[in-house]
Short mmCIF file of C-alpha atoms and ligand atoms in Angstrom, two decimals:
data_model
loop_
_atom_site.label_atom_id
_atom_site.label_comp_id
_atom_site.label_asym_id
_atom_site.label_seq_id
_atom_site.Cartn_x
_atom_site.Cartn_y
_atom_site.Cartn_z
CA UNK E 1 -23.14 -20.23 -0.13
CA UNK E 2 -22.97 -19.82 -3.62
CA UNK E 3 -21.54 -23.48 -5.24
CA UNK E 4 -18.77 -21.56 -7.23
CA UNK E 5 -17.07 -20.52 -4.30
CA UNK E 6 -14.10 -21.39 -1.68
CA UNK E 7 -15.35 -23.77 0.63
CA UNK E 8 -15.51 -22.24 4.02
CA UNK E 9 -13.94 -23.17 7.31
CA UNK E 10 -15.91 -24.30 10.27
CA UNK E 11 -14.97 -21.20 12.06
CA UNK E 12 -16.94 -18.68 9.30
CA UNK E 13 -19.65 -20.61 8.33
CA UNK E 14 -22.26 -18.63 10.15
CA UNK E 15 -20.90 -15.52 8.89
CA UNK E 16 -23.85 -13.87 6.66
CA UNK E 17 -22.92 -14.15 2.72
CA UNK E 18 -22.94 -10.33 2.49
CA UNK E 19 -20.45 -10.03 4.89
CA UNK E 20 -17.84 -12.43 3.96
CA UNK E 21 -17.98 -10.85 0.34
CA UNK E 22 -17.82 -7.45 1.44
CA UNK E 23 -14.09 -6.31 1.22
CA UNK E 24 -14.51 -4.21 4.46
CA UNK E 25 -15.38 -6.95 6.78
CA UNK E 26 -12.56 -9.06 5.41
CA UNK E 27 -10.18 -6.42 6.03
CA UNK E 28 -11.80 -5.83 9.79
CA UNK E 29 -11.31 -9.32 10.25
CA UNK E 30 -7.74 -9.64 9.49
CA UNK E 31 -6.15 -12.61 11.37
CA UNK E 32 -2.60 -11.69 13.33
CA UNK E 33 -2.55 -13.38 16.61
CA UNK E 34 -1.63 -17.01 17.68
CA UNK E 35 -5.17 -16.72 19.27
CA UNK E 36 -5.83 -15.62 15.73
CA UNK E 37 -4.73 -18.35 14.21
CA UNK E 38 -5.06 -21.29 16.28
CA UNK E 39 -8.92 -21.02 15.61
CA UNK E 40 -8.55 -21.57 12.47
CA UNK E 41 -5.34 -24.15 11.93
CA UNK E 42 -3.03 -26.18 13.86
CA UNK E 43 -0.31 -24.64 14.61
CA UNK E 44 3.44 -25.74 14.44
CA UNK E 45 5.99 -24.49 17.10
CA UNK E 46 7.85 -22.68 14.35
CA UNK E 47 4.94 -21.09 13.67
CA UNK E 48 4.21 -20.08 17.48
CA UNK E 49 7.43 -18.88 17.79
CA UNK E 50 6.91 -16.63 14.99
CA UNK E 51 3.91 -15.34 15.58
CA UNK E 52 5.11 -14.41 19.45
CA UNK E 53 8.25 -12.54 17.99
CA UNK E 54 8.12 -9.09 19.02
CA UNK E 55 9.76 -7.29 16.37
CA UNK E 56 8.53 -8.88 13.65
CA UNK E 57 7.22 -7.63 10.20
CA UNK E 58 3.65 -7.09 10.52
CA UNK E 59 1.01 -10.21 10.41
CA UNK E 60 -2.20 -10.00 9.01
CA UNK E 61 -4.14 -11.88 6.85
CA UNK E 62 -7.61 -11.59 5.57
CA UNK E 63 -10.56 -14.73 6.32
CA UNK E 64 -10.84 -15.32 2.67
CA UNK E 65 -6.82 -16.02 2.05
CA UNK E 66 -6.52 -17.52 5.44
CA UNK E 67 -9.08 -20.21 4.14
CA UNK E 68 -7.17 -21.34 1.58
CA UNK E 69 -4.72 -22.49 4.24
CA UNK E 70 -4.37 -26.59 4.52
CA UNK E 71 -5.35 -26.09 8.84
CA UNK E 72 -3.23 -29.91 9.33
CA UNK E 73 -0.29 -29.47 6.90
CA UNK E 74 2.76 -27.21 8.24
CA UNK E 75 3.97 -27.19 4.89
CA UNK E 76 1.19 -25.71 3.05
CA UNK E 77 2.44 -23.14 0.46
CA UNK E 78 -0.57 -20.73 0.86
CA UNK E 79 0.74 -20.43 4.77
CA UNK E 80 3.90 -20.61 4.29
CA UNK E 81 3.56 -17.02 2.48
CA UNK E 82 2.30 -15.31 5.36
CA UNK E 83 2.66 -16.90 8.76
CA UNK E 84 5.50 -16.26 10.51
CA UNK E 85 7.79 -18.87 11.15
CA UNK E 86 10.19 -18.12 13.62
CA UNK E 87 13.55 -18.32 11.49
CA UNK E 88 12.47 -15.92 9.43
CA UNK E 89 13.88 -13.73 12.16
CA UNK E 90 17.25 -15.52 11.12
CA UNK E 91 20.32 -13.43 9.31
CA UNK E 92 21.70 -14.85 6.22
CA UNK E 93 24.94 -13.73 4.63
CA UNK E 94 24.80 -10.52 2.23
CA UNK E 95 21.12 -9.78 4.49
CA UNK E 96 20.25 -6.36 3.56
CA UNK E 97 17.19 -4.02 4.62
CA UNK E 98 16.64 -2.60 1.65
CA UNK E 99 18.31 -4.78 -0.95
CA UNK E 100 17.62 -3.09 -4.04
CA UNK E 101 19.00 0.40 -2.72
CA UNK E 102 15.29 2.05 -3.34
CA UNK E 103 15.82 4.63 -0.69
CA UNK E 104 19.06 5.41 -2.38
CA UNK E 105 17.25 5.88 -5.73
CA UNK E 106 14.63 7.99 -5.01
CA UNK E 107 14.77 11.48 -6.12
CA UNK E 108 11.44 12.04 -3.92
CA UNK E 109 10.17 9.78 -1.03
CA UNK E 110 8.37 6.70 -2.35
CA UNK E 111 9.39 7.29 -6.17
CA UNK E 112 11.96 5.19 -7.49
CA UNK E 113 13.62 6.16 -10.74
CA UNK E 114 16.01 3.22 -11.99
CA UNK E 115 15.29 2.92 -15.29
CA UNK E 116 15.43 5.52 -18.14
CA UNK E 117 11.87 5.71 -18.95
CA UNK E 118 9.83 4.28 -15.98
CA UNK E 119 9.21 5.09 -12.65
CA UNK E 120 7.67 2.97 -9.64
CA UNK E 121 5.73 5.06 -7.47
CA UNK E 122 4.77 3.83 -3.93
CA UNK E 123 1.63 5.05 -2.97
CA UNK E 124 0.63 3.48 0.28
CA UNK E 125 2.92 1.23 2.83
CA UNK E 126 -0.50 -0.94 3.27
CA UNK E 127 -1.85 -4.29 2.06
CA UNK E 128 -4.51 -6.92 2.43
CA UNK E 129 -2.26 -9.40 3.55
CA UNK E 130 1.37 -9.38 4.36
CA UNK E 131 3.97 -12.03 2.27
CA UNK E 132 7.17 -13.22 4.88
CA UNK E 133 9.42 -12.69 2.13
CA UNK E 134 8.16 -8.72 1.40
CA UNK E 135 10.88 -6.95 -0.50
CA UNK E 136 9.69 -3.57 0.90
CA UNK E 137 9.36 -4.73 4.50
CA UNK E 138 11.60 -1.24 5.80
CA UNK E 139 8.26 0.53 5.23
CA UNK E 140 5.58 -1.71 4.42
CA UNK E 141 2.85 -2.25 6.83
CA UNK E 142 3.77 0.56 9.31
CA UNK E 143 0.45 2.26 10.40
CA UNK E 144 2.08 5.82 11.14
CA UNK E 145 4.46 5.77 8.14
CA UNK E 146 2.12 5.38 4.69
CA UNK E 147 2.38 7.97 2.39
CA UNK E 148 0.37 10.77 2.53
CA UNK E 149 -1.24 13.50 0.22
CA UNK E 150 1.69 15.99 0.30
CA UNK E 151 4.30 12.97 -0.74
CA UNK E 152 1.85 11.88 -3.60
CA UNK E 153 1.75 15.90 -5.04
CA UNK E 154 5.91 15.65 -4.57
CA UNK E 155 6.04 12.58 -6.42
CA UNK E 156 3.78 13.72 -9.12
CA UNK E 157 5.23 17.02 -9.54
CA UNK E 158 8.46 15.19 -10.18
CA UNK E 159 7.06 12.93 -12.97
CA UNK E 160 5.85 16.16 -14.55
CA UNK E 161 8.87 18.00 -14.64
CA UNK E 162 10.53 14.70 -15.99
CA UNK E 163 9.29 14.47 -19.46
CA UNK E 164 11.00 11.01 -20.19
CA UNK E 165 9.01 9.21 -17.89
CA UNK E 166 6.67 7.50 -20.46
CA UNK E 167 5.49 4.62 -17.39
CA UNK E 168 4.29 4.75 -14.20
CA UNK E 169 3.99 1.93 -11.95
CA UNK E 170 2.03 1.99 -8.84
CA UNK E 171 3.34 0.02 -6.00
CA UNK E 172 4.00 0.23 -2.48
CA UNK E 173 2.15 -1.58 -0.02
CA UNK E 174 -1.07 -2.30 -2.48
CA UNK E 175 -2.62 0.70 -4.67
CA UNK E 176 -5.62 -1.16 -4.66
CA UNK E 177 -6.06 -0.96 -0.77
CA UNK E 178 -6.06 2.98 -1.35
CA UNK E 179 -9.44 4.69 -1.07
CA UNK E 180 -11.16 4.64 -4.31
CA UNK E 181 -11.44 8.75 -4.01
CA UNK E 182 -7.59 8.90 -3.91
CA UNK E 183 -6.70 5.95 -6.05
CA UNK E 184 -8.91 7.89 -8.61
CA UNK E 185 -7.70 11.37 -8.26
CA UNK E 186 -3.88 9.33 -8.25
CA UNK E 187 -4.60 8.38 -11.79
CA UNK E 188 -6.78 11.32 -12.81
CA UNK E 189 -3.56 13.49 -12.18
CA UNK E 190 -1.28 10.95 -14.05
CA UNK E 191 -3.15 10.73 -17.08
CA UNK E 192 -3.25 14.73 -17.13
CA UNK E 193 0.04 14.48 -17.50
CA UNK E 194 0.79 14.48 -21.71
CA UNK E 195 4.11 12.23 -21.73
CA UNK E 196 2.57 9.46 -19.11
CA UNK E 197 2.01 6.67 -21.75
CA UNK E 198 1.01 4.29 -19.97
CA UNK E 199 -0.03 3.54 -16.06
CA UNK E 200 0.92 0.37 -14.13
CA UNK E 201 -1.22 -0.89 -10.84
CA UNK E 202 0.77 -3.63 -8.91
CA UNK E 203 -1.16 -5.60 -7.07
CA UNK E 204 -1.81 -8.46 -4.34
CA UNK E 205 -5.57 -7.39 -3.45
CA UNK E 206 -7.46 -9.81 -6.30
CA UNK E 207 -5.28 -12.67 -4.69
CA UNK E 208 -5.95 -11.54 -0.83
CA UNK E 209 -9.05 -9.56 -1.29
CA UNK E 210 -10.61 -10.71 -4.39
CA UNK E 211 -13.79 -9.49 -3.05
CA UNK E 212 -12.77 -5.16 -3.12
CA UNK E 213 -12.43 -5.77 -7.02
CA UNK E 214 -15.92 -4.93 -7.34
CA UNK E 215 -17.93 -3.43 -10.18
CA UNK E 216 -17.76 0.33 -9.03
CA UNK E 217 -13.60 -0.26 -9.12
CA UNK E 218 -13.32 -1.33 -12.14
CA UNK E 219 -15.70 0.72 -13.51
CA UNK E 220 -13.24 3.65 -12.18
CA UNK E 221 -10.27 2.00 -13.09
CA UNK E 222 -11.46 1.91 -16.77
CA UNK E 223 -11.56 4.96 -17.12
CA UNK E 224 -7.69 5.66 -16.89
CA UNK E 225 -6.37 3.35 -19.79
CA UNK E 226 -4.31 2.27 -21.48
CA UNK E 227 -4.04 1.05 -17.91
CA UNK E 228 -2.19 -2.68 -17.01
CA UNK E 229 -2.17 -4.39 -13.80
CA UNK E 230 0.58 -7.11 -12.66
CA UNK E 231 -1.11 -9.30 -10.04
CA UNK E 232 0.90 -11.60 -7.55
CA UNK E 233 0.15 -15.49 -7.46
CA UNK E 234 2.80 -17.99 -6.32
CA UNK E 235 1.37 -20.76 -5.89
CA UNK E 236 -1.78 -22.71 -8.23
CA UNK E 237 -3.88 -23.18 -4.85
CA UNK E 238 -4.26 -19.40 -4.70
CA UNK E 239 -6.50 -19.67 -8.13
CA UNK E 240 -9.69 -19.69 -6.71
CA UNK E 241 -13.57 -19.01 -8.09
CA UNK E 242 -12.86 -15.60 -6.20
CA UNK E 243 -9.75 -15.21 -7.81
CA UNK E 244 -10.94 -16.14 -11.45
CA UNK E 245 -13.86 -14.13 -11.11
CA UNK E 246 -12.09 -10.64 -10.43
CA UNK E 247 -9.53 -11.52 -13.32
CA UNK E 248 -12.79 -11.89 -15.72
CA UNK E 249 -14.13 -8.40 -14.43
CA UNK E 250 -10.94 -6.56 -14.87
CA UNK E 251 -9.99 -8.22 -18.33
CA UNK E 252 -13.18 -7.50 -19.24
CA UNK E 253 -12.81 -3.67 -18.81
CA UNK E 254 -9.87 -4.33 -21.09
CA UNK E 255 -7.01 -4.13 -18.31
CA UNK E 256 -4.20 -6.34 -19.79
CA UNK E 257 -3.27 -8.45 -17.15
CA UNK E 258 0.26 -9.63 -15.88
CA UNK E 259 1.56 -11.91 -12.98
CA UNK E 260 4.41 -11.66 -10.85
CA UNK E 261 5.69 -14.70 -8.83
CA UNK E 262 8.30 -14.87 -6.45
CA UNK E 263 10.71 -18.09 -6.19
CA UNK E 264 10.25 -19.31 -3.16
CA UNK E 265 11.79 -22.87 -1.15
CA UNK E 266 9.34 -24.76 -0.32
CA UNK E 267 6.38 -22.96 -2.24
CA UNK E 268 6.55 -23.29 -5.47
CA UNK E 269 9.95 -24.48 -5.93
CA UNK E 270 9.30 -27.48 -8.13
CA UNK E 271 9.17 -27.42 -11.79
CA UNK E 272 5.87 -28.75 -11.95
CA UNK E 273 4.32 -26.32 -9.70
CA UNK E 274 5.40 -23.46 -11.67
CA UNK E 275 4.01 -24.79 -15.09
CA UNK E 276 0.88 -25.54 -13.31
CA UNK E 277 0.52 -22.18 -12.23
CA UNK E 278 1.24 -20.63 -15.15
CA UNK E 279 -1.22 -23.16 -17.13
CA UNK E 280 -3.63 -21.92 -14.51
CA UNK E 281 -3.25 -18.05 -15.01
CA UNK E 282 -3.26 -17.88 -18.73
CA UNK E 283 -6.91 -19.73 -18.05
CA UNK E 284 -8.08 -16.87 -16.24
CA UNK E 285 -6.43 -14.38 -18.93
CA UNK E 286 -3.46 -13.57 -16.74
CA UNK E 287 0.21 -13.61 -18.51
CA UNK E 288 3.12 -15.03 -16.80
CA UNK E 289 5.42 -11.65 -16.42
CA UNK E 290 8.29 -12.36 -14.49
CA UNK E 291 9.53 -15.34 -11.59
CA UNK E 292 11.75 -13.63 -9.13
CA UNK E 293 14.48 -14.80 -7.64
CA UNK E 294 14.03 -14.07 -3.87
CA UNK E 295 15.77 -10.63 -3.05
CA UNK E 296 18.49 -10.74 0.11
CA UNK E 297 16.27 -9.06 1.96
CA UNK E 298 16.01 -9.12 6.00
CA UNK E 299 13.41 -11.98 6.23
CA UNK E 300 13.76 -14.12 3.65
CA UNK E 301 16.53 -16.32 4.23
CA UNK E 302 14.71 -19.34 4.89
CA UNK E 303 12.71 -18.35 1.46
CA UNK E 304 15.74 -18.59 -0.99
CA UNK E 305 16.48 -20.65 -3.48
CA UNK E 306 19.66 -21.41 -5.74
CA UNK E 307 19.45 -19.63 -9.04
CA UNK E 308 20.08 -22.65 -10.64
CA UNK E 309 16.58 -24.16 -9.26
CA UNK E 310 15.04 -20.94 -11.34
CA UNK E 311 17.04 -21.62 -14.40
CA UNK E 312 16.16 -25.81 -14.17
CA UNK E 313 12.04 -24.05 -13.81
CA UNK E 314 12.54 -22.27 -16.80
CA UNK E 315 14.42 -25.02 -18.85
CA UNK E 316 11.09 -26.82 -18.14
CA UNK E 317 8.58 -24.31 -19.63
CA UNK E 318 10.26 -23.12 -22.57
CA UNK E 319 9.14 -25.22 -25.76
CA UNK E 320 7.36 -27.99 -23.33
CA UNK E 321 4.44 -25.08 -23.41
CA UNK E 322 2.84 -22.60 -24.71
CA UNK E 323 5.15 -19.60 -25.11
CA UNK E 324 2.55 -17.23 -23.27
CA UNK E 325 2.49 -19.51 -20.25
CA UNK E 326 6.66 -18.55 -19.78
CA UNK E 327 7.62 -15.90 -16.89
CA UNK E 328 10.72 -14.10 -17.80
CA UNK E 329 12.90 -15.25 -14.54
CA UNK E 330 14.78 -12.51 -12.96
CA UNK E 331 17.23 -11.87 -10.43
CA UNK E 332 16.77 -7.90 -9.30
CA UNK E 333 20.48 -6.91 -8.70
CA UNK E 334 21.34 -6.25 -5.04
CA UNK E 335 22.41 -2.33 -4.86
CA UNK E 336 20.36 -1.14 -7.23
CA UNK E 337 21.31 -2.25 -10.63
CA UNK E 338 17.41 -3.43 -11.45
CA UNK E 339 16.14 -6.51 -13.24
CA UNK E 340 18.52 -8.92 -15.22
CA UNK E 341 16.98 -11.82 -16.69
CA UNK E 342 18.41 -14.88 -16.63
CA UNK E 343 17.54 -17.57 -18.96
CA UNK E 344 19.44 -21.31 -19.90
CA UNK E 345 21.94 -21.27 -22.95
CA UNK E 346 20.21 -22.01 -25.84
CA UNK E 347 23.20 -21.00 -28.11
CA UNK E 348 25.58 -23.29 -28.08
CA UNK E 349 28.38 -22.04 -30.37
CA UNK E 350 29.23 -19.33 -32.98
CA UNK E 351 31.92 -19.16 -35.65
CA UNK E 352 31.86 -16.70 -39.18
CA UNK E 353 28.38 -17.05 -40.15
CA UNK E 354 26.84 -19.88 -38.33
CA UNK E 355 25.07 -20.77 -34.85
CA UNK E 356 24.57 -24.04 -33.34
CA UNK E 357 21.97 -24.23 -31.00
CA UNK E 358 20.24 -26.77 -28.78
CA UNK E 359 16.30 -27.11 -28.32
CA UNK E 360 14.39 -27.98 -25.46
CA UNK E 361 14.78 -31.84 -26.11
CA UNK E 362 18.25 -31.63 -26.93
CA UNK E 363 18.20 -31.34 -31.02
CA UNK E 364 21.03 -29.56 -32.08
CA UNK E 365 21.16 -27.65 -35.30
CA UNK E 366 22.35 -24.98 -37.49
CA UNK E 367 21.51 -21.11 -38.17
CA UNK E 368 23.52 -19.84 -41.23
CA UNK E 369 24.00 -15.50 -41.00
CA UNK E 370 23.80 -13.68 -44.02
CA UNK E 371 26.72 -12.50 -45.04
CA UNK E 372 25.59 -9.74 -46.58
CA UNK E 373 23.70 -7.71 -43.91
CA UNK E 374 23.90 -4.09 -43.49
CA UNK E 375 22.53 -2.73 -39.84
CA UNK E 376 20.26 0.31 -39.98
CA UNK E 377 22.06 3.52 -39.36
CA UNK E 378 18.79 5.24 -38.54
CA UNK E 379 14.99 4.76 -39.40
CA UNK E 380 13.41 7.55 -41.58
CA UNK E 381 9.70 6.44 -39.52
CA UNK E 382 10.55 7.02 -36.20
CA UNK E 383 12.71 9.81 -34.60
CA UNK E 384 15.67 9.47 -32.48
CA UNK E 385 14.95 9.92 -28.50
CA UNK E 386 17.50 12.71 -27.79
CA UNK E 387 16.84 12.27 -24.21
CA UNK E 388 17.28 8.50 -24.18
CA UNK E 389 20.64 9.06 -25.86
CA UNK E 390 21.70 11.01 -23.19
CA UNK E 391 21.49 8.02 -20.65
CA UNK E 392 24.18 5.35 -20.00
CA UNK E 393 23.39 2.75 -22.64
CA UNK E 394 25.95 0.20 -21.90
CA UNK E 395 26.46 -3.29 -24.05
CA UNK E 396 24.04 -1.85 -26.84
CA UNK E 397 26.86 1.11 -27.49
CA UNK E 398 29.87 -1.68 -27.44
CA UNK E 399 27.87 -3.72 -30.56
CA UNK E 400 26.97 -0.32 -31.62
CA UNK E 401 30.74 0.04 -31.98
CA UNK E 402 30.63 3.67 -30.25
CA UNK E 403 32.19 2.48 -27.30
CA UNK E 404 35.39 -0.22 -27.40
CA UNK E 405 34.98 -1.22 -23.32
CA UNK E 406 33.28 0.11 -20.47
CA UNK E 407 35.30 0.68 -17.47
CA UNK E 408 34.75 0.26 -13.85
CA UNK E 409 35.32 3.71 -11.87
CA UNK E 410 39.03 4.06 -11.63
CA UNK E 411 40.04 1.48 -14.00
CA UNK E 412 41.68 4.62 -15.83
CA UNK E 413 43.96 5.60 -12.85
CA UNK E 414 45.14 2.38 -12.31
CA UNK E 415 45.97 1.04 -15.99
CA UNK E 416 46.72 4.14 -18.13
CA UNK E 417 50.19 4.90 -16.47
CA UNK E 418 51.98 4.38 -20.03
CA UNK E 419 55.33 7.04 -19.43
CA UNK E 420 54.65 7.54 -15.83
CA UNK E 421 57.81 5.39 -15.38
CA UNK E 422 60.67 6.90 -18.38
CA UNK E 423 64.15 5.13 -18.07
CA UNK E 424 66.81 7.48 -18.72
CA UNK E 425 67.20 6.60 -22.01
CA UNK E 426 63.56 6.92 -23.44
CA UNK E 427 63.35 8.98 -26.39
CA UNK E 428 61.70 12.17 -26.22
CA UNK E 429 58.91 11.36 -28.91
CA UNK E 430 57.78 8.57 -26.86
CA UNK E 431 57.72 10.33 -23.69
CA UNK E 432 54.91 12.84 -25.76
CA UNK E 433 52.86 10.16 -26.69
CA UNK E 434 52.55 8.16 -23.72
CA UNK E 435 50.89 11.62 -22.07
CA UNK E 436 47.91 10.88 -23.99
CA UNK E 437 45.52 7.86 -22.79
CA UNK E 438 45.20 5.06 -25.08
CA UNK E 439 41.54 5.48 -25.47
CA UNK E 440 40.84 9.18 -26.42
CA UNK E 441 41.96 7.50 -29.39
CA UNK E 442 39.02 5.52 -29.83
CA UNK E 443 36.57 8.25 -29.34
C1 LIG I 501 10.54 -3.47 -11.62
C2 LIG I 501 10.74 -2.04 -11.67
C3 LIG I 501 10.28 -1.30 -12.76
C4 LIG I 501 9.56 -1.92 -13.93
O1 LIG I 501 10.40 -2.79 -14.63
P1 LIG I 501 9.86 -3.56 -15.91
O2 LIG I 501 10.96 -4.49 -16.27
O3 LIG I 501 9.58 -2.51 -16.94
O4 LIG I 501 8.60 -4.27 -15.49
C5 LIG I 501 10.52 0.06 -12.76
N1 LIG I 501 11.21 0.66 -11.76
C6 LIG I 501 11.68 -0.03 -10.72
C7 LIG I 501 12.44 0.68 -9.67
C8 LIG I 501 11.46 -1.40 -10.63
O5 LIG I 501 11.93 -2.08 -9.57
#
C-alpha cells in the first residue's frame, strides 16, 4: 500500500492494490446490509434498526468511504452521513417529499428551471454512496427509475429551444457515476448548443469514489470547458490523500472547483469544524460555495439545525479568515422559491448619507455616501438583456423605482375597494375617481 494513502481496515487488507483503486470494484463492493456493516464497525441499535427498516431510502456505501468510518464511535460524522439510523424514519413538522417543489418546476422530467438563466438538469437517479439527509430522495437511488436516453434528448431539446439558458448544471443522482460514453455525448450535445455558456457537473463521486476520477475522465472532461464542478464535503475527515489527489487532477485540467456542504446536527455543526473544513478545501484548490441549511425533506429531521447555528458558523469565518475560505450559507426556500442567502447584520444603522457598521470583532465605524451620485441609466458597453427584462425582477425594480410595492396575489381585491361603499351623500366627482385603482397611477 502506497504510504500516501487511507489506511485500510482489517477487513480489506488482502484485497490486491489494483482492485481497491479500481472504481468498478469499489462500486461492486458497495456495503448495504447489517451483515454489511457489522464486518466492518460496531454497530449501535439505532443503527440496526435503521439498517433493518424496510422502506427505507436506499443504503450503499463504497469500501473506500466506508473506511473512513471511526468502527467504535456511534457518533462519527463520516457515518453519520450515510448509515441509517432508525429515526431518520421519523416525521418532523412542515416534512415534505419534495421540499423544493422540483417536480412542480420542471417543464420536462428531470430539468428544473427556477432561475432566469440556469437550469439544473438531472441526469441519472444514481450515486456512489447515498447521504441520509438526500434532498432528492423521491427519485434518487431507484434502480428502475434513472433517467434514460429519450428523457436526456427531451431535456436537451428544451435547453435549445430556450435561448436564455446561459448555465447548465448537471445533477441528479451523480453525473459522474454516468458512463463515460454518455456523460461525454451529454456534454458534447450541450456545448453544441451556441447560448450554453457555461456547464456545471455536481458531484459526490471524488468524495465517495475518488478512485473513477481517473486520467481518461478528466482527460474527457477537459475537453468541454469552460466547464466547473461543485464537489460535496461536509465534514474535514472526508479530505483524504484520495480525495486531494483527484482535486489536483481535475484543477489541473483547469476545472474551477467549488464545494457544497450541507449543515448538518451533529456533523459538522460546530464553528470550528466548518472553518477547518474550509481551511482544508482551499488547500486542495477547492472554494467554499455554499453551506446549506438542511432542506425539510422526508428524512432529515434528526439532521436539522436552527438557522441561527448557520448564521453563529458564518459570524465565525467572515474576517477571522481568508475571504476565499467563506461558503455563502443558504437556506433553499421550501416550495420552490430557490436559494436565499442569509448572512449576520453587518450594517448597523443608516441615516442621510452615513452607515454605521460593526466588524467582526465588534469595531464600529462610519461610511459617509456621496451626496452627489448619479446611478447609471444604461451602459453604452454592454447591451440590455431583453429577455431578462421580461422576467419577474422583484426588489431590484422597487430601488429601481419602476415598481412602488409588490403585491401578494389578491392583495388588489381585498384593499382597492375605494367607492365600493358611497354614502348617499358622496359627490359625484368622487364616486369617478375612486373607480380607478390607486396604483395605475404609479405606472
Ligand atoms: C441551486 C440551483 C441552481 C444553481 O444556483 P446557483 O445559485 O447559480 O448555484 C439552479 N437551478 C436550481 C433549480 C437550483 O436548485
Amino acid at each position: 500500500m502506497s504510504s500516501d494513502a487511507t489506511p485500510r481496515p482489517a477487513l480489506w487488507a488482502d484485497v490486491p492494490e489494483d482492485q481497491w483503486n479500481d472504481w468498478r470494484w469499489q462500486l461492486s463492493h458497495r456495503l448495504n446490509s447489517v451483515e454489511d456493516f457489522a464486518k466492518l464497525i460496531r454497530l449501535t441499535e439505532e443503527e440496526i434498526g435503521g439498517l433493518s427498516a424496510p422502506n427505507k431510502f436506499r443504503v450503499d456505501v463504497t469500501p473506500y468511504f466506508a473506511s473512513l468510518i471511526d468502527p467504535d464511535d456511534p457518533d462519527c460524522p463520516v457515518r453519520l452521513q450515510v448509515i441509517p439510523r432508525a429515526r431518520e424514519l421519523e416525521g418532523f413538522e412542515s416534512m415534505m417529499v419534495d421540499s423544493l417543489a422540483e417536480d412542480a418546476h420542471s417543464p420536462v422530467p428531470g430539468l428544473v428551471h427556477r432561475y432566469p438563466d440556469r437550469v439544473l438538469m438531472l441526469v441519472t437517479t444514481q450515486c456512489a454512496s447515498y447521504c441520509r439527509y438526500c434532498t432528492r430522495s423521491r427519485i434518487v437511488g431507484d434502480y428502475h427509475a434513472t433517467f434514460n436516453r429519450r428523457d436526456h434528448d427531451l431535456q436537451i431539446e428544451y435547453i435549445r429551444r430556450t435561448p436564455q439558458i446561459r448555465d447548465v448544471l448537471l445533477s441528479g443522482g451523480d453525473p459522474l457515476t454516468l458512463p463515460q460514453k454518455i456523460l461525454e455525448d451529454l456534454l458534447q450535445r450541450l456545448r453544441a448548443i451556441p447560448h450554453v455558456e457555461i456547464i456545471r457537473i455536481g458531484t459526490r463521486v471524488p468524495v465517495f469514489l475518488p478512485q473513477r476520477v481517473t486520467d481518461d475522465l478528466v482527460e474527457m472532461l477537459r475537453k468541454y470547458h469552460p466547464l466547473w464542478m461543485n464537489i460535496h464535503v461536509n465534514h474535514p475527515k472526508e479530505i483524504t490523500p484520495e480525495l486531494a489527489r483527484a482535486c489536483a487532477k481535475l484543477a489541473d485540467a483547469g476545472i474551477p472547483l467549488g464545494n457544497q456542504s450541507v449543515l448538518l446536527a451533529g456533523v459538522n455543526d460546530h464553528p470550528n469544524t466548518i472553518l477547518k473544513l474550509c481551511h482544508e478545501l482551499v488547500k486542495l484548490r477547492v472554494r467554499p460555495y455554499y453551506l446549506y441549511q438542511c432542506d425539510l425533506v422526508q428524512g432529515s429531521g434528526h439532521f436539522r439545525t436552527t438557522i441561527a447555528a448557520g448564521l453563529e458558523i458564518m459570524e465565525t469565518l467572515r474576517g477571522h479568515t481568508s475571504g476565499y475560505a467563506i461558503p455563502t450559507f443558504a437556506v433553499d426556500l421550501p416550495g420552490g422559491g430557490g436559494k436565499v442567502p442569509v448572512l449576520p447584520n453587518y450594517l448597523i444603522a443608516q441615516s442621510h448619507g452615513r452607515l454605521v457598521f460593526r466588524n467582526f470583532e465588534g469595531y464600529i465605524s462610519t461610511y459617509t455616501e456621496p451626496t452627489d451620485y448619479q446611478r447609471p441609466k444604461k451602459t453604452k458597453w454592454v447591451p440590455d438583456l431583453p429577455l431578462a427584462q421580461q422576467q419577474q425582477r422583484g426588489v431590484a425594480d422597487l430601488l429601481a423605482g419602476k415598481e412602488l410595492a409588490i403585491r401578494p396575489e389578491g392583495w388588489d381585491a381585498i384593499h382597492l375597494h375605494r367607492g365600493s361603499y358611497a354614502p348617499a351623500d358622496a359627490s359625484p366627482d368622487g364616486a369617478a375617481d375612486a373607480s380607478t385603482p390607486i396604483w395605475t397611477k404609479f405606472h
